[in-house]
XYZ file of C-alpha atoms in Angstrom:
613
model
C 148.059 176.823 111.958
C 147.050 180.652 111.826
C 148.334 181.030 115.488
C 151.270 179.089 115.043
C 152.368 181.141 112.388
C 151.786 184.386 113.800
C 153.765 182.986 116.826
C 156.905 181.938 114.406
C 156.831 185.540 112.880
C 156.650 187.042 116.099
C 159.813 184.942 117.679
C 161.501 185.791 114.021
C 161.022 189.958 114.495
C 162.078 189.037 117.850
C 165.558 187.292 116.910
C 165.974 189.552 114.554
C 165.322 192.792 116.994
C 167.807 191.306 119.344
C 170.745 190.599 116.555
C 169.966 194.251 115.621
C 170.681 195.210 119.121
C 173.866 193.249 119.733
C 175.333 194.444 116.275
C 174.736 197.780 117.691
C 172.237 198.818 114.833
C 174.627 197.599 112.310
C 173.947 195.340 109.137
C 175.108 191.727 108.674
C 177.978 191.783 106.664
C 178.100 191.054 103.740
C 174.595 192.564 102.909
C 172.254 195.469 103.103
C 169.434 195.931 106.111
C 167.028 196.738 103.710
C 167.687 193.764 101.540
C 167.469 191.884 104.947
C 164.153 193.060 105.944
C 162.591 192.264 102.448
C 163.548 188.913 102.166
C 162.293 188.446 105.785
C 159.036 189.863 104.997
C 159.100 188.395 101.722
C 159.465 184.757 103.252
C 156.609 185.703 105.824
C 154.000 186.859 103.307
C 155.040 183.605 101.038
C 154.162 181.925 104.653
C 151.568 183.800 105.093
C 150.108 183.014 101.791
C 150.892 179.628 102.047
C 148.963 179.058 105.163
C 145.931 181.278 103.961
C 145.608 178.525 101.078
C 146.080 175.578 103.124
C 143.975 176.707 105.859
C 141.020 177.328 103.392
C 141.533 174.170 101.962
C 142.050 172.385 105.034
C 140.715 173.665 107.966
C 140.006 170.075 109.785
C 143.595 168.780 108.196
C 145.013 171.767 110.159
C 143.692 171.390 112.805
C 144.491 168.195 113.485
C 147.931 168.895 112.045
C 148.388 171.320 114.348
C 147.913 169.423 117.046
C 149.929 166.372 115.957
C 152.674 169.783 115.828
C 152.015 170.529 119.356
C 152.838 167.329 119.868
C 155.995 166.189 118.130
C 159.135 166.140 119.319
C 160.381 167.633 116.212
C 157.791 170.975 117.218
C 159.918 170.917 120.818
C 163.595 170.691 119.112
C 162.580 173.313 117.268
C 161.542 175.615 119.499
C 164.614 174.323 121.835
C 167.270 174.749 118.920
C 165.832 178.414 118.283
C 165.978 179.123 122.118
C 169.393 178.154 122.435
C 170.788 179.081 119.590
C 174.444 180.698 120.228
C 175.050 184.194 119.223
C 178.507 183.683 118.032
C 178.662 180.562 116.234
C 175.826 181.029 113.461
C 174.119 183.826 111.973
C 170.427 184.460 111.623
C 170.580 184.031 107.861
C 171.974 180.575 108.197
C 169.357 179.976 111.013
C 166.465 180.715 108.793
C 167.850 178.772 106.005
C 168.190 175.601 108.364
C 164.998 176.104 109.690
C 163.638 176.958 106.137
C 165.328 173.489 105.068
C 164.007 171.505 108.137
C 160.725 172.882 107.764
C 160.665 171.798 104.168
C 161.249 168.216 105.345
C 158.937 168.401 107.606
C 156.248 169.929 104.827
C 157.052 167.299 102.700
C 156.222 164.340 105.489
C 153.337 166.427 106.699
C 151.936 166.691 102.871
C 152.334 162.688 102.166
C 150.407 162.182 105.349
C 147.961 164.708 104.000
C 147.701 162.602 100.947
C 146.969 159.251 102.982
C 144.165 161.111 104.693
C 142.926 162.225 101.859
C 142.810 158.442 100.358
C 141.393 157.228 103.607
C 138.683 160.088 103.341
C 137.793 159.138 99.859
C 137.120 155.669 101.119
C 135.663 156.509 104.069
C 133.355 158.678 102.104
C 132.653 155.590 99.815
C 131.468 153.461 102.491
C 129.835 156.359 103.456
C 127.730 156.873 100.672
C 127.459 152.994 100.133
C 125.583 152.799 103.844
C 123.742 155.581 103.036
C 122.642 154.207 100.101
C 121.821 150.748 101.804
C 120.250 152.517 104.804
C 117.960 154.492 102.170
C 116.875 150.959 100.763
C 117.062 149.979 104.349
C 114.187 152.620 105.068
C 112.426 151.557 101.862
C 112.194 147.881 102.965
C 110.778 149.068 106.492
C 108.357 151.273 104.709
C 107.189 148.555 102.665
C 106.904 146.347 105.743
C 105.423 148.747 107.609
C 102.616 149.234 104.834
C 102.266 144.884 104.470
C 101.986 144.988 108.199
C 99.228 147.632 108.392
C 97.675 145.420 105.502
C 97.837 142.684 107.817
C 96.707 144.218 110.419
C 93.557 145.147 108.365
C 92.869 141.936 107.216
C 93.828 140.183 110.727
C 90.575 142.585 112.228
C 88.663 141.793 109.120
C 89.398 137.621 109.347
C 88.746 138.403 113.270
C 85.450 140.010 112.326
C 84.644 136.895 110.035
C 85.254 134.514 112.507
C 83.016 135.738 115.106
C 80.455 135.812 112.254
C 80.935 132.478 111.530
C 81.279 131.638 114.814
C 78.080 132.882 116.028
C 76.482 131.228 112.742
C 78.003 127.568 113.981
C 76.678 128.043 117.175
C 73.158 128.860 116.052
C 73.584 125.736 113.718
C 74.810 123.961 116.611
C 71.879 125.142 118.465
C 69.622 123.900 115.676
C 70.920 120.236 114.838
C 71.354 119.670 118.805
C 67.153 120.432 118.734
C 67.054 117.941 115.627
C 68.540 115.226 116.938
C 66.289 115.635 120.124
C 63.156 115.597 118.051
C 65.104 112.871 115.901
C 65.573 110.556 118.972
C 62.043 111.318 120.281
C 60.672 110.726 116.975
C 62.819 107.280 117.127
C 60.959 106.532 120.311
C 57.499 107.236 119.304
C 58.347 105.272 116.263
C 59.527 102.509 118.072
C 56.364 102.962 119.922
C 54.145 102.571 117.340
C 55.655 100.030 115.656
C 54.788 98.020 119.149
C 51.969 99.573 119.522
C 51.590 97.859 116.029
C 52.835 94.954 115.976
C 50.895 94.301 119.300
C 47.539 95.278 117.168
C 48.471 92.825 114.086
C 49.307 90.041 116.348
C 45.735 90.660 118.349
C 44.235 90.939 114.918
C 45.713 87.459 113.608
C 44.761 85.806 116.985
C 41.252 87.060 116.587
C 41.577 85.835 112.604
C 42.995 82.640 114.046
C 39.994 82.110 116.692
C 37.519 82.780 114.501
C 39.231 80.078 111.790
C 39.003 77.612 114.301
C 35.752 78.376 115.300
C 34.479 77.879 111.748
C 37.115 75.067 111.276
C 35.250 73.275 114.467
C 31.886 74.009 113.094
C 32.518 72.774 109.740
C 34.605 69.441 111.279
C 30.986 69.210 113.372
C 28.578 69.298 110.338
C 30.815 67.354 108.594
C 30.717 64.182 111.416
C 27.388 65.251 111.941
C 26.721 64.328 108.305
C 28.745 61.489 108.050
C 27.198 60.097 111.214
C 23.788 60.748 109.638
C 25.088 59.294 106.081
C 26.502 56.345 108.116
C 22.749 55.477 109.829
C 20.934 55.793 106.573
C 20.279 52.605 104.678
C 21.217 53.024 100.695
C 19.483 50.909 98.391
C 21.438 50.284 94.577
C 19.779 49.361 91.545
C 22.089 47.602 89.306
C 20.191 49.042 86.182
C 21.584 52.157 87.062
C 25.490 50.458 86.513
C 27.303 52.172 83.854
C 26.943 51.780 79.879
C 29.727 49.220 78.650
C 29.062 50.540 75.116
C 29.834 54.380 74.296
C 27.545 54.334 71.637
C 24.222 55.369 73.355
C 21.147 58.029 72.391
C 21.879 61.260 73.768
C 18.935 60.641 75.989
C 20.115 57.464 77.442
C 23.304 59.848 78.282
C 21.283 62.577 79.938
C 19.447 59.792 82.025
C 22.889 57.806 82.653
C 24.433 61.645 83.557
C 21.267 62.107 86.049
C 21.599 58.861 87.331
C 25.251 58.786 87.868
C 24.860 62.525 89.807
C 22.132 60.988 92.095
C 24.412 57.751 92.458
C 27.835 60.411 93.374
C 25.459 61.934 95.707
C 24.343 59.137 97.252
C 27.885 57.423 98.038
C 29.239 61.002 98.977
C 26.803 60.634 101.696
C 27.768 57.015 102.572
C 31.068 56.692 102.334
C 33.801 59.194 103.927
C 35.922 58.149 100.828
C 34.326 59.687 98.094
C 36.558 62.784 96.612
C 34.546 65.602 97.589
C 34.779 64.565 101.556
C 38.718 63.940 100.649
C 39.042 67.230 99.147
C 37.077 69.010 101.895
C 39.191 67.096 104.307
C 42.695 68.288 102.646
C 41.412 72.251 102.270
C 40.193 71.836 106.218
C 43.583 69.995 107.506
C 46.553 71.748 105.189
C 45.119 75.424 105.248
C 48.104 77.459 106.797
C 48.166 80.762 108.836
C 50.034 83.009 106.443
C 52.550 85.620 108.199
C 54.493 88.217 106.577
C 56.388 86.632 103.105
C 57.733 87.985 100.054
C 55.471 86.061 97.632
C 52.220 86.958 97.851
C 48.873 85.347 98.411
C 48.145 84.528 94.567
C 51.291 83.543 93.954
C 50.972 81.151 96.560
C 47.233 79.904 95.423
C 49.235 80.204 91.678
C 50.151 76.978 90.111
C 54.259 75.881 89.615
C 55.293 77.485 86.386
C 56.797 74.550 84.149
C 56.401 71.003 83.014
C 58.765 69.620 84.638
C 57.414 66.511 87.436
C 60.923 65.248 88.294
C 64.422 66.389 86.986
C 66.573 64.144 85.951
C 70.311 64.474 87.676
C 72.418 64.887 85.275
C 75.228 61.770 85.206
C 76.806 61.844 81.735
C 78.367 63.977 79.082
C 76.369 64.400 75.843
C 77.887 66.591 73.850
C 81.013 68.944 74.353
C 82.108 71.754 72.280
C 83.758 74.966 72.189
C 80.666 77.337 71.544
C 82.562 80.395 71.005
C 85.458 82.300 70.567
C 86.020 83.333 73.665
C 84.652 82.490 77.433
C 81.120 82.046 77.723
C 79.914 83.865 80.997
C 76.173 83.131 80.647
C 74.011 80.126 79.497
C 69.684 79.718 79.584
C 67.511 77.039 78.447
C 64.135 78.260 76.799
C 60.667 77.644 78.115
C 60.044 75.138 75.933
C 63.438 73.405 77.142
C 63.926 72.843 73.453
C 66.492 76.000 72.714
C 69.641 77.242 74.360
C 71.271 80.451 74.350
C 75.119 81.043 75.291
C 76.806 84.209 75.627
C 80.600 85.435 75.931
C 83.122 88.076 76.028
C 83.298 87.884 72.124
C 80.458 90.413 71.984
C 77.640 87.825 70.867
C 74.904 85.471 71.708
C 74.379 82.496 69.971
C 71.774 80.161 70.055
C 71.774 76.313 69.767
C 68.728 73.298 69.037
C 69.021 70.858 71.422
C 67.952 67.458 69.546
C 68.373 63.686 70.679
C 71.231 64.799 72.920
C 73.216 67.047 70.707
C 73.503 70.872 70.821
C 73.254 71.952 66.921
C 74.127 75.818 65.917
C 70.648 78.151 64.847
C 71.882 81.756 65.217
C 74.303 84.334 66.083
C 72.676 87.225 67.748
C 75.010 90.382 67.368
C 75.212 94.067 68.087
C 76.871 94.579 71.877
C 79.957 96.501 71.602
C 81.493 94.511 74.761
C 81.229 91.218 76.674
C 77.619 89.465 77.276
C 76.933 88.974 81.238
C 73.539 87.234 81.244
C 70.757 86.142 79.210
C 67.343 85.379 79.265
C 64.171 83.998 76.892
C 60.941 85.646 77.864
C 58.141 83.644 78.895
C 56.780 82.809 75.390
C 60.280 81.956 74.041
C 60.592 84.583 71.106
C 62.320 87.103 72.376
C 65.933 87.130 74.014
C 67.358 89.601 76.564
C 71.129 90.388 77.356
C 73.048 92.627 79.502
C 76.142 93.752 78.771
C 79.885 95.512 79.735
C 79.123 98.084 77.783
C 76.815 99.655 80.042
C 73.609 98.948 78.461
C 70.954 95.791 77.649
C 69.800 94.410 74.330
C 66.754 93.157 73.365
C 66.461 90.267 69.851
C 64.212 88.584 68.076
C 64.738 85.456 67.501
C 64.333 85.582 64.037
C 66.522 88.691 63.849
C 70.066 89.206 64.216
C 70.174 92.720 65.293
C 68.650 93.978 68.390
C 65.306 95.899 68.476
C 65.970 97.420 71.148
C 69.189 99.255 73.226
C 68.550 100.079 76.413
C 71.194 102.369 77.739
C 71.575 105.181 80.862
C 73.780 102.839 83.164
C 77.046 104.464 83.947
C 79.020 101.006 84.313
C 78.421 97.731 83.094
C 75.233 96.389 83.669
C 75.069 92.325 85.308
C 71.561 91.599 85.081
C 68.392 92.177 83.169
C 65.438 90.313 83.528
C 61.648 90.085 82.025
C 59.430 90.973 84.670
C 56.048 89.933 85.483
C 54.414 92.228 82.727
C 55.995 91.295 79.534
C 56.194 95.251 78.760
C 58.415 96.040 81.262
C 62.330 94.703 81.649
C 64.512 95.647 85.004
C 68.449 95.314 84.867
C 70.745 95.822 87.792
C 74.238 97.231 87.345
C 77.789 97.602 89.087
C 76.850 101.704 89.290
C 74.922 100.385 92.061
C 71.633 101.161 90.789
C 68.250 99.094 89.711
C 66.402 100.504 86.716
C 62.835 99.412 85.249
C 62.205 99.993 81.875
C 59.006 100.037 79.306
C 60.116 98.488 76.023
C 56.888 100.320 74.401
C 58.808 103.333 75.020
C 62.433 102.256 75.434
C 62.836 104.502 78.398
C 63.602 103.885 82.180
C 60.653 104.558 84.408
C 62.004 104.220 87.787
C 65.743 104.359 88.909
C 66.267 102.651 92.200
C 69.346 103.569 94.531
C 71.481 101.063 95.998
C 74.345 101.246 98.576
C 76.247 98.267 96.739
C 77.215 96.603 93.671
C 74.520 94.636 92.128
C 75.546 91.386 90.599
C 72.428 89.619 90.049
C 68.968 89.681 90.227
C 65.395 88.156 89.793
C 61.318 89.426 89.238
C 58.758 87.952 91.267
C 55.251 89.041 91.639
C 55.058 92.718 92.517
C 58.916 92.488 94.076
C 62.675 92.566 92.629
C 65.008 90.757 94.542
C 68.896 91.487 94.544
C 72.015 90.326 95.055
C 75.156 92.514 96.340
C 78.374 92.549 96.700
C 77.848 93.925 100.547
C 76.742 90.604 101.474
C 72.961 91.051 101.574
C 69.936 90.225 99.507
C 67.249 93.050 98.774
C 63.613 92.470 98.011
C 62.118 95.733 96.172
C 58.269 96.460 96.131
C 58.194 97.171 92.539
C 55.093 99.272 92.996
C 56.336 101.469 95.145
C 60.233 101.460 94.273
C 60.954 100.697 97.682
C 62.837 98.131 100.023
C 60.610 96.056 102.050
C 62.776 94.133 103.068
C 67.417 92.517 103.457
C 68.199 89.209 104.267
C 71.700 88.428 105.134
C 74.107 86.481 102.789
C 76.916 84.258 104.148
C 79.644 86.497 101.728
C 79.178 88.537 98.387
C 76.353 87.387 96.289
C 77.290 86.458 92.891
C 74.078 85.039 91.655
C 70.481 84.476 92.419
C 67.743 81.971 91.151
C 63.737 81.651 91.812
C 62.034 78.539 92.065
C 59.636 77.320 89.513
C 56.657 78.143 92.219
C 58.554 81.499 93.642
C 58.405 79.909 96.690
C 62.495 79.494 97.370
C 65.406 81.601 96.039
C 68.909 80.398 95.538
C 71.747 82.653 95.898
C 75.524 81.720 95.383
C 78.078 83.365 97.521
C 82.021 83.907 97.544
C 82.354 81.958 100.915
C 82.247 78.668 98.578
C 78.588 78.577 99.786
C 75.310 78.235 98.339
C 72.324 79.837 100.466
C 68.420 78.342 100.081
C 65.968 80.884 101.604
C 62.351 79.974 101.925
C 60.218 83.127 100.932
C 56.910 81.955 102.538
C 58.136 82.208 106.119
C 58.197 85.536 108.136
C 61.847 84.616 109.550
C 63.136 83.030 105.989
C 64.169 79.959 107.087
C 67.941 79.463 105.584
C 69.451 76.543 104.301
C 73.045 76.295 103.819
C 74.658 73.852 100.967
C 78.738 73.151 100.922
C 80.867 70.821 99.805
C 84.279 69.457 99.968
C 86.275 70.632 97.272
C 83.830 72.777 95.954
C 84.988 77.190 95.255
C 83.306 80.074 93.710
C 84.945 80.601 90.741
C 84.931 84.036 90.205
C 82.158 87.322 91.190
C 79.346 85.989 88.538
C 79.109 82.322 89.105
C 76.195 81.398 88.178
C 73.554 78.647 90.333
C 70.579 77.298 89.638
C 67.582 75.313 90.876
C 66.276 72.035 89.461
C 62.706 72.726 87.806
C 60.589 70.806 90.215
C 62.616 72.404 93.493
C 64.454 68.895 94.753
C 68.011 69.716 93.588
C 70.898 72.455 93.242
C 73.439 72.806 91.120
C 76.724 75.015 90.561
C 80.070 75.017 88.934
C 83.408 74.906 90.643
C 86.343 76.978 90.151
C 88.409 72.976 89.421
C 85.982 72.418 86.627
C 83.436 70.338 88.538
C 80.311 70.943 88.626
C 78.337 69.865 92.217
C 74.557 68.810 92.692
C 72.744 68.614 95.875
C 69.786 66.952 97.110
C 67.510 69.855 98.442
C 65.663 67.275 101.435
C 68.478 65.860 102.566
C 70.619 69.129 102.378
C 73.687 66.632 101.024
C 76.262 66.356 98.284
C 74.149 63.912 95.466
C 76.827 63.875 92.451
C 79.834 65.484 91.364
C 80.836 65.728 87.738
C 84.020 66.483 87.310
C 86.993 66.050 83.851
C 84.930 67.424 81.314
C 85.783 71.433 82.191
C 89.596 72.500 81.971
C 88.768 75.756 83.807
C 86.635 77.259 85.715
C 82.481 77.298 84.986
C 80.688 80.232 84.897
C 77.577 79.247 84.705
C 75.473 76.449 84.417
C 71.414 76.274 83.611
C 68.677 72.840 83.839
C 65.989 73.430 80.937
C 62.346 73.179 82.155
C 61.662 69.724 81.445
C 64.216 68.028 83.561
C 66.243 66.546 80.852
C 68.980 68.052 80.080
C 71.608 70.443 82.432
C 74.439 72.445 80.410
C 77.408 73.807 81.619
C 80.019 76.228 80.423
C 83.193 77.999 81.126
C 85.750 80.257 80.798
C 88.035 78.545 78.238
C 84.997 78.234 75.604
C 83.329 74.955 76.390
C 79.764 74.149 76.492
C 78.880 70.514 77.882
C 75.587 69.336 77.483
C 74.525 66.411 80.342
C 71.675 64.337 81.088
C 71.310 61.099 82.899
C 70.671 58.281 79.775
């Protein structure tokens, strides 16, 4: 802009130095030369001013003003008009003011322009700020990301470092259990081994036993024909004074004499005949002793006489007495050793006990104190005290002449199914759906052994020295009470829901949910099985309850229809259904010791009591 206006002053002194010449030095007329130079020079320093100020203030706006000047076709009519301008037909005064006039157009155009710019250069310098600001936060953000990723990278090394730790720890362990399970599986072997090498010594052992049996078997058969051959040849002579007395009132002495006499006499036909009791007896002990292999019971509860009275039960054939014995279902029912009392109990919380007299079941007691349902009962062996288990996670002991319990036995963490007198009458074990056995000592009221089972318990019974179980996994358990061990599992056809001992131990009953009742002969190394169904007969429900007659010849359960099925244990068949007393399903049924009577109960209250008169 500078230039430009140095070049328009320059091309005015120059039109002006030319006019001067052609007017031949004079003055335009109508005015003075001096008054003509000053307003010249006035105009250019007011130019010249002007374009000091607006090239300060604008120095970029200038310059590309003056290039849109250089430009414009305006800039080159300019320049053209003042080249040709005629001599003649204007004067420089009234050139300047056109130009002047023109130029203030121009100004004017060139100055709105300069405003838009300016606008535009605001907002330009608004975005510009706004993108600085954003690329400030921009740079923030990467810091941040940059610090997060050198924390990463940190941790990445340190979880790297960690790993190979671990790593090299897993491997060592890997190392170690791979060694383990090679001295596992050679310790496996040489188990295996010696339980051959075992078993190969026990069986020598009982066929040296069993040689050395018969040997003394055959030497004893000799004497003993040896004897009766001898007794056989000798001649026997009888005295009929030495008959027996036909009146019982004879001297002491004549007693001793007739004792003597009748002695000598025994001895004499023991000799001569091979009929006499003694050679019978010796005969039975000789011919029915058994070789004895691995059992459950054990050998003095095999030389033990039958527990009970009972000589043959009676099958049960007709409905005494029915009644609704409590409030609720019953779930449990026992005779008492004396076959005289019964106890029922329900899920109304309480026991009660009934006389049974000439065929009718009279009300005694009601034994309380169980916050929940009763699941089974049982009299001890002397028949004054009663034992229940219970939902609420514990068993209760009674007196019979008391109506609150002397004893709580709790520590179970679920409801318990069984409890049972054991052997000793101190001790009581209970088995429980926390899959647990526990023995207790009612001197003390604690639990002295806990036993650890891999299934629900539902039922269980005390033997000699043993506990057997029942389970819902399908398998029966015989414990070794002594050592709190398992000796030994025999398999059950489907979950056991109840379990009952014979009067002589020998057999146990257990009741399954395959509508199946399973008779297992204890004595036997391979515990011979014996399956019972029948036709129309179903498990009612997870704690049916079975039983076996007192003197071993029959079985009896209750169906899910209300029936309640006996079989005959020889012939393995169906012997008697009774059915249309029962409106629901029985859960439990129980024989009493003599053989008399059989009761049954069930879920909708009723207690029937049956016999066979």
């Amino acid at each position: 802009m500078a230039a430009d206006s140095v070049a328009f002053s320059r091309r005015m002194r120059t039109d002006s130095a030319g006019e001067s010449e052609r007017s031949g030095g004079f003055v335009v007329p109508g005015g003075h030369g001096g008054s003509g130079d000053t307003w010249r020079r006035h105009i250019v320093s007011q130019l010249k001013n002007r374009d000091r100020n607006q090239s300060d203030s604008f120095q970029d706006l200038i310059r590309f003003y003056s290039r849109l000047l250089d430009k414009s076709s305006l800039t080159n009519g300019i320049l053209s008009c003042s080249v040709r301008r005629p001599c003649s037909d204007s004067s420089p005064v009234s050139s300047l003011l056109n130009q002047n006039d023109h130029l203030k157009k121009t100004t004017g155009e060139l100055a709105f322009q300069v405003l838009e710019l300016q606008q535009q250069i605001k907002i330009k310098l608004r975005v510009l700020d706004e993108q600085d600001s954003s690329l400030l936060a921009e740079r923030r953000r990467l810091a941040g990301a940059f610090d997060v990723r050198q924390d990463l990278q940190e941790r990445v090394v340190q979880v790297q470092e960690e790993n190979g730790a671990l790593k090299m720890e897993y491997d060592s362990l890997l190392e170690r259990q791979r060694g383990a399970e090679t001295r596992l599986r050679e310790e496996k072997v040489r188990e295996g081994n010696l339980v051959e090498d075992m078993i190969h010594l026990k069986r020598q052992a009982a066929a040296c036993m069993n040689n050395r049996n018969e040997r003394r078997s055959r030497a004893r058969e000799a004497n003993l024909q040896k004897e009766l051959q001898s007794a056989a040849r000798s001649k026997v002579a009888i005295d009929s004074s030495f008959s027996a007395p036909t009146s019982r009132s004879t001297s002491p002495k004549n007693e001793i004499q007739d004792e003597s006499t009748e002695r000598r006499h025994t001895r004499l036909f023991r000799s001569a005949s091979a009929t006499s009791p003694r050679i019978l007896t010796s005969f039975r002990e000789l011919f029915n002793r058994k070789r004895r292999g691995h059992s459950v019971c054990s050998l003095e509860e095999d030389l033990k006489s039958p527990v009970g009275i009972c000589l043959s039960a009676r099958v049960p054939a007709r409905a005494l007495h029915v009644l609704e014995a409590h409030e609720q279902g019953i779930n449990t029912v026992r005779f008492s050793s004396s076959s005289d009392l019964l106890a029922t109990g329900g899920t109304d919380r309480v026991i009660k006990l009934w006389e049974v007299r000439a065929g009718s079941l009279t009300h005694r007691a009601t034994l309380d104190g169980s916050t929940e349902g009763i699941t089974c009962v049982e009299f001890d062996s002397a028949g004054s005290r009663i034992l229940a288990a219970s939902y609420d996670k514990s068993a209760l002991l009674w007196r019979l002449d008391e109506s609150v319990p002397k004893l709580t036995l709790t520590g179970h963490s679920r409801k318990v199914t069984a409890a049972r007198f054991s052997t000793l009458l101190h001790q009581v074990v209970t088995g429980s759906a926390d899959r647990t056995i526990r023995l207790w000592d009612l001197h003390r009221a604690a639990c002295v052994q806990v036993v650890e089972v891999a299934s629900y318990c539902s039922d269980l019974v005390c033997s000699e020295n043993c506990i057997i179980s029942g389970h819902y996994d399908c398998k029966i358990r015989v414990w070794d009470s002594r050592a709190v061990s398992c000796v030994q599992e025999l398999p059950a056809q489907g979950k056991v829901t109840s379990l009952d001992l014979s009067s002589d131990h020998r057999q146990l009953l257990s009741c399954c949910r395959d509508d199946c009742l399973q008779l297992v002969d204890l004595r036997r190394w391979s515990n011979d099985r014996t399956c019972f169904r029948a036709e129309g007969f179903k498990c009612g429900s997870d704690s049916t309850k079975a039983v076996i007659s007192p003197d071993g010849c029959f079985l009896a359960a209750g169906s899910a229809d209300g029936t309640v099925y006996i079989w005959n244990v020889a012939t393995g068949n169906l012997e008697t259904r009774l059915p249309d007393k029962h409106s629901s399903s029985i859960s439990a049924v129980s024989w009493s010791l003599s053989g008399e009577y059989f009761v049954s109960v069930d879920k909708s209250r009723r207690a029937v009591l049956w016999s066979d008169i």
